[in-house]
Amino acid sequence: MTATEFETPMARLRDLIEGARAIVPFTGAGISTECGIPDFRSPGGVWTKNQPIPFDEFMASREQRDESWRRRFVMEDKFGGARPGRGHRALASLYRAGKVPGLITQNIDNLHQASGIAADDVVELHGNTTYALCLDCGEHYELGWVREKFEAAGQHAPDCACGGYIKTATISFGQAMPVAAMERAEQLTKACDLFLAIGSSLVVWPAAGFPLMAKRNGASLVIINREPTEFDELADLVVNDDIGDVLSPFIGH
Ligand SMILES: [Zn+2]
């Protein structure tokens, strides 16, 4: 019997966080569900009824670009007012305390930035849906501007002045993973001594490779998720519980 067996999971989590030099949180949809944003990949989620539009179809068809934007504005009306939850606020507290050099997320909802983590320190593996970019020249567009043009044109998506297509800054199915973000995520993962996988089912590759990479580089691995994951056996600590409940003691540290 080891000493850790006498500790509660929460006490063990606190010890690991207090003892860590560099913590890298890796977050998935589960951290944002308490903010009212559903996990689109879950059974019964939006994606099981409304298949996402793959990148090649977006590029090939004006109808698909229009449809993609129409759906985006429906989402905006439903979830655009979402605010950071307890998990976001706890991680922002650890960041302000200098324990978190950077955070990796599969989420596209901008809630880590909204909680106070500098945008440069949020590594977004799947991009960001709260603004748009021209796919050719990289020009930045606000969603409000796109919507105004979209509605004025009878539900047709505007193009950039350069002729390029304007798309939310997300990574669609079939679109290349962002090279700089993947490199930064790898650097953070290899340099940390505590990797916190939070609210991710850890099934989407290549993102799911990071917990494994952290563990192989000698970091402790903690998995906080409502449901078990296939990496649970590798982890130093697994907490299958509500993410907001588990992380709220760290708010304000
Ligand atoms: Zn352009």
mmCIF file of N, CA and C in Angstrom, residues 129-184:
data_model
loop_
_atom_site.group_PDB
_atom_site.id
_atom_site.type_symbol
_atom_site.label_atom_id
_atom_site.label_comp_id
_atom_site.label_asym_id
_atom_site.label_seq_id
_atom_site.Cartn_x
_atom_site.Cartn_y
_atom_site.Cartn_z
ATOM 1 N N THR A 129 -13.562 30.136 -32.998
ATOM 2 C CA THR A 129 -14.771 30.431 -33.773
ATOM 3 C C THR A 129 -15.306 31.848 -33.534
ATOM 4 N N THR A 130 -14.622 32.625 -32.680
ATOM 5 C CA THR A 130 -15.182 33.934 -32.323
ATOM 6 C C THR A 130 -14.702 35.066 -33.223
ATOM 7 N N TYR A 131 -13.906 34.725 -34.242
ATOM 8 C CA TYR A 131 -13.552 35.705 -35.270
ATOM 9 C C TYR A 131 -13.308 34.949 -36.564
ATOM 10 N N ALA A 132 -13.076 35.677 -37.643
ATOM 11 C CA ALA A 132 -12.912 35.039 -38.951
ATOM 12 C C ALA A 132 -11.641 35.532 -39.618
ATOM 13 N N LEU A 133 -11.168 34.747 -40.568
ATOM 14 C CA LEU A 133 -9.963 35.098 -41.318
ATOM 15 C C LEU A 133 -10.211 34.889 -42.811
ATOM 16 N N CYS A 134 -9.546 35.697 -43.632
ATOM 17 C CA CYS A 134 -9.517 35.411 -45.070
ATOM 18 C C CYS A 134 -8.554 34.243 -45.281
ATOM 19 N N LEU A 135 -9.006 33.231 -45.998
ATOM 20 C CA LEU A 135 -8.173 32.041 -46.187
ATOM 21 C C LEU A 135 -6.991 32.316 -47.122
ATOM 22 N N ASP A 136 -7.053 33.424 -47.885
ATOM 23 C CA ASP A 136 -5.935 33.732 -48.791
ATOM 24 C C ASP A 136 -4.929 34.704 -48.174
ATOM 25 N N CYS A 137 -5.428 35.878 -47.723
ATOM 26 C CA CYS A 137 -4.478 36.905 -47.267
ATOM 27 C C CYS A 137 -4.372 36.998 -45.753
ATOM 28 N N GLY A 138 -5.246 36.271 -45.030
ATOM 29 C CA GLY A 138 -5.144 36.271 -43.576
ATOM 30 C C GLY A 138 -5.789 37.466 -42.886
ATOM 31 N N GLU A 139 -6.455 38.326 -43.639
ATOM 32 C CA GLU A 139 -7.139 39.476 -43.045
ATOM 33 C C GLU A 139 -8.119 39.003 -41.963
ATOM 34 N N HIS A 140 -8.150 39.758 -40.855
ATOM 35 C CA HIS A 140 -8.968 39.424 -39.697
ATOM 36 C C HIS A 140 -10.340 40.090 -39.840
ATOM 37 N N TYR A 141 -11.405 39.353 -39.587
ATOM 38 C CA TYR A 141 -12.760 39.914 -39.660
ATOM 39 C C TYR A 141 -13.539 39.617 -38.389
ATOM 40 N N GLU A 142 -14.280 40.602 -37.915
ATOM 41 C CA GLU A 142 -15.193 40.400 -36.780
ATOM 42 C C GLU A 142 -16.459 39.714 -37.293
ATOM 43 N N LEU A 143 -17.047 38.861 -36.436
ATOM 44 C CA LEU A 143 -18.263 38.154 -36.850
ATOM 45 C C LEU A 143 -19.409 39.127 -37.143
ATOM 46 N N GLY A 144 -19.490 40.208 -36.379
ATOM 47 C CA GLY A 144 -20.565 41.176 -36.573
ATOM 48 C C GLY A 144 -20.529 41.790 -37.974
ATOM 49 N N TRP A 145 -19.336 42.049 -38.447
ATOM 50 C CA TRP A 145 -19.168 42.604 -39.801
ATOM 51 C C TRP A 145 -19.619 41.588 -40.843
ATOM 52 N N VAL A 146 -19.196 40.320 -40.658
ATOM 53 C CA VAL A 146 -19.568 39.257 -41.622
ATOM 54 C C VAL A 146 -21.088 39.103 -41.644
ATOM 55 N N ARG A 147 -21.694 39.144 -40.450
ATOM 56 C CA ARG A 147 -23.146 38.933 -40.355
ATOM 57 C C ARG A 147 -23.926 40.043 -41.059
ATOM 58 N N GLU A 148 -23.444 41.257 -40.856
ATOM 59 C CA GLU A 148 -24.094 42.408 -41.496
ATOM 60 C C GLU A 148 -24.095 42.250 -43.022
ATOM 61 N N LYS A 149 -22.935 41.891 -43.566
ATOM 62 C CA LYS A 149 -22.807 41.693 -45.026
ATOM 63 C C LYS A 149 -23.652 40.508 -45.484
ATOM 64 N N PHE A 150 -23.638 39.438 -44.677
ATOM 65 C CA PHE A 150 -24.364 38.210 -44.991
ATOM 66 C C PHE A 150 -25.857 38.494 -45.111
ATOM 67 N N GLU A 151 -26.377 39.245 -44.135
ATOM 68 C CA GLU A 151 -27.812 39.533 -44.136
ATOM 69 C C GLU A 151 -28.177 40.530 -45.228
ATOM 70 N N ALA A 152 -27.319 41.522 -45.436
ATOM 71 C CA ALA A 152 -27.594 42.528 -46.472
ATOM 72 C C ALA A 152 -27.611 41.901 -47.863
ATOM 73 N N ALA A 153 -26.848 40.801 -48.031
ATOM 74 C CA ALA A 153 -26.756 40.142 -49.340
ATOM 75 C C ALA A 153 -27.764 38.998 -49.473
ATOM 76 N N GLY A 154 -28.773 38.948 -48.587
ATOM 77 C CA GLY A 154 -29.777 37.892 -48.683
ATOM 78 C C GLY A 154 -29.210 36.534 -48.314
ATOM 79 N N GLN A 155 -28.483 36.457 -47.192
ATOM 80 C CA GLN A 155 -27.901 35.211 -46.681
ATOM 81 C C GLN A 155 -26.846 34.635 -47.614
ATOM 82 N N HIS A 156 -25.992 35.527 -48.106
ATOM 83 C CA HIS A 156 -24.818 35.074 -48.853
ATOM 84 C C HIS A 156 -23.564 35.590 -48.170
ATOM 85 N N ALA A 157 -22.576 34.683 -48.022
ATOM 86 C CA ALA A 157 -21.355 35.029 -47.305
ATOM 87 C C ALA A 157 -20.520 36.019 -48.113
ATOM 88 N N PRO A 158 -19.983 37.039 -47.436
ATOM 89 C CA PRO A 158 -19.108 37.979 -48.144
ATOM 90 C C PRO A 158 -17.736 37.345 -48.404
ATOM 91 N N ASP A 159 -17.056 37.830 -49.440
ATOM 92 C CA ASP A 159 -15.663 37.444 -49.688
ATOM 93 C C ASP A 159 -14.762 38.601 -49.280
ATOM 94 N N CYS A 160 -13.489 38.310 -49.120
ATOM 95 C CA CYS A 160 -12.495 39.335 -48.781
ATOM 96 C C CYS A 160 -12.275 40.243 -49.992
ATOM 97 N N ALA A 161 -11.787 41.455 -49.724
ATOM 98 C CA ALA A 161 -11.475 42.382 -50.820
ATOM 99 C C ALA A 161 -10.458 41.766 -51.777
ATOM 100 N N CYS A 162 -9.616 40.855 -51.291
ATOM 101 C CA CYS A 162 -8.605 40.207 -52.139
ATOM 102 C C CYS A 162 -9.196 39.090 -52.981
ATOM 103 N N GLY A 163 -10.482 38.762 -52.743
ATOM 104 C CA GLY A 163 -11.122 37.682 -53.493
ATOM 105 C C GLY A 163 -11.128 36.354 -52.745
ATOM 106 N N GLY A 164 -10.406 36.288 -51.639
ATOM 107 C CA GLY A 164 -10.357 35.044 -50.851
ATOM 108 C C GLY A 164 -11.650 34.798 -50.087
ATOM 109 N N TYR A 165 -11.830 33.572 -49.630
ATOM 110 C CA TYR A 165 -13.020 33.232 -48.857
ATOM 111 C C TYR A 165 -12.777 33.540 -47.382
ATOM 112 N N ILE A 166 -13.844 34.038 -46.737
ATOM 113 C CA ILE A 166 -13.772 34.360 -45.308
ATOM 114 C C ILE A 166 -14.388 33.205 -44.530
ATOM 115 N N LYS A 167 -13.649 32.717 -43.533
ATOM 116 C CA LYS A 167 -14.098 31.549 -42.758
ATOM 117 C C LYS A 167 -13.776 31.783 -41.287
ATOM 118 N N THR A 168 -14.603 31.247 -40.396
ATOM 119 C CA THR A 168 -14.244 31.343 -38.984
ATOM 120 C C THR A 168 -12.831 30.774 -38.813
ATOM 121 N N ALA A 169 -12.132 31.249 -37.793
ATOM 122 C CA ALA A 169 -10.728 30.865 -37.619
ATOM 123 C C ALA A 169 -10.592 29.482 -36.983
ATOM 124 N N THR A 170 -11.512 28.593 -37.311
ATOM 125 C CA THR A 170 -11.496 27.224 -36.794
ATOM 126 C C THR A 170 -10.797 26.302 -37.784
ATOM 127 N N ILE A 171 -10.412 25.123 -37.290
ATOM 128 C CA ILE A 171 -9.840 24.102 -38.162
ATOM 129 C C ILE A 171 -10.960 23.115 -38.497
ATOM 130 N N SER A 172 -11.395 23.100 -39.752
ATOM 131 C CA SER A 172 -12.471 22.205 -40.160
ATOM 132 C C SER A 172 -11.939 20.801 -40.427
ATOM 133 N N PHE A 173 -12.863 19.853 -40.511
ATOM 134 C CA PHE A 173 -12.490 18.510 -40.932
ATOM 135 C C PHE A 173 -11.846 18.598 -42.312
ATOM 136 N N GLY A 174 -10.698 17.968 -42.448
ATOM 137 C CA GLY A 174 -10.024 17.977 -43.737
ATOM 138 C C GLY A 174 -9.092 19.161 -43.924
ATOM 139 N N GLN A 175 -9.083 20.086 -42.961
ATOM 140 C CA GLN A 175 -8.185 21.237 -43.039
ATOM 141 C C GLN A 175 -6.907 20.886 -42.264
ATOM 142 N N ALA A 176 -5.767 21.377 -42.752
ATOM 143 C CA ALA A 176 -4.493 21.030 -42.109
ATOM 144 C C ALA A 176 -4.457 21.518 -40.675
ATOM 145 N N MET A 177 -3.843 20.728 -39.798
ATOM 146 C CA MET A 177 -3.646 21.168 -38.411
ATOM 147 C C MET A 177 -2.709 22.375 -38.423
ATOM 148 N N PRO A 178 -2.914 23.327 -37.504
ATOM 149 C CA PRO A 178 -2.054 24.518 -37.474
ATOM 150 C C PRO A 178 -0.649 24.170 -36.981
ATOM 151 N N VAL A 179 0.335 24.368 -37.841
ATOM 152 C CA VAL A 179 1.704 23.923 -37.561
ATOM 153 C C VAL A 179 2.286 24.607 -36.322
ATOM 154 N N ALA A 180 2.153 25.932 -36.248
ATOM 155 C CA ALA A 180 2.743 26.668 -35.122
ATOM 156 C C ALA A 180 2.116 26.228 -33.803
ATOM 157 N N ALA A 181 0.802 26.043 -33.806
ATOM 158 C CA ALA A 181 0.108 25.621 -32.576
ATOM 159 C C ALA A 181 0.557 24.223 -32.162
ATOM 160 N N MET A 182 0.695 23.321 -33.124
ATOM 161 C CA MET A 182 1.131 21.961 -32.804
ATOM 162 C C MET A 182 2.543 21.975 -32.212
ATOM 163 N N GLU A 183 3.415 22.825 -32.772
ATOM 164 C CA GLU A 183 4.798 22.901 -32.269
ATOM 165 C C GLU A 183 4.839 23.467 -30.854
ATOM 166 N N ARG A 184 4.064 24.521 -30.647
ATOM 167 C CA ARG A 184 4.031 25.139 -29.311
ATOM 168 C C ARG A 184 3.458 24.155 -28.284
#
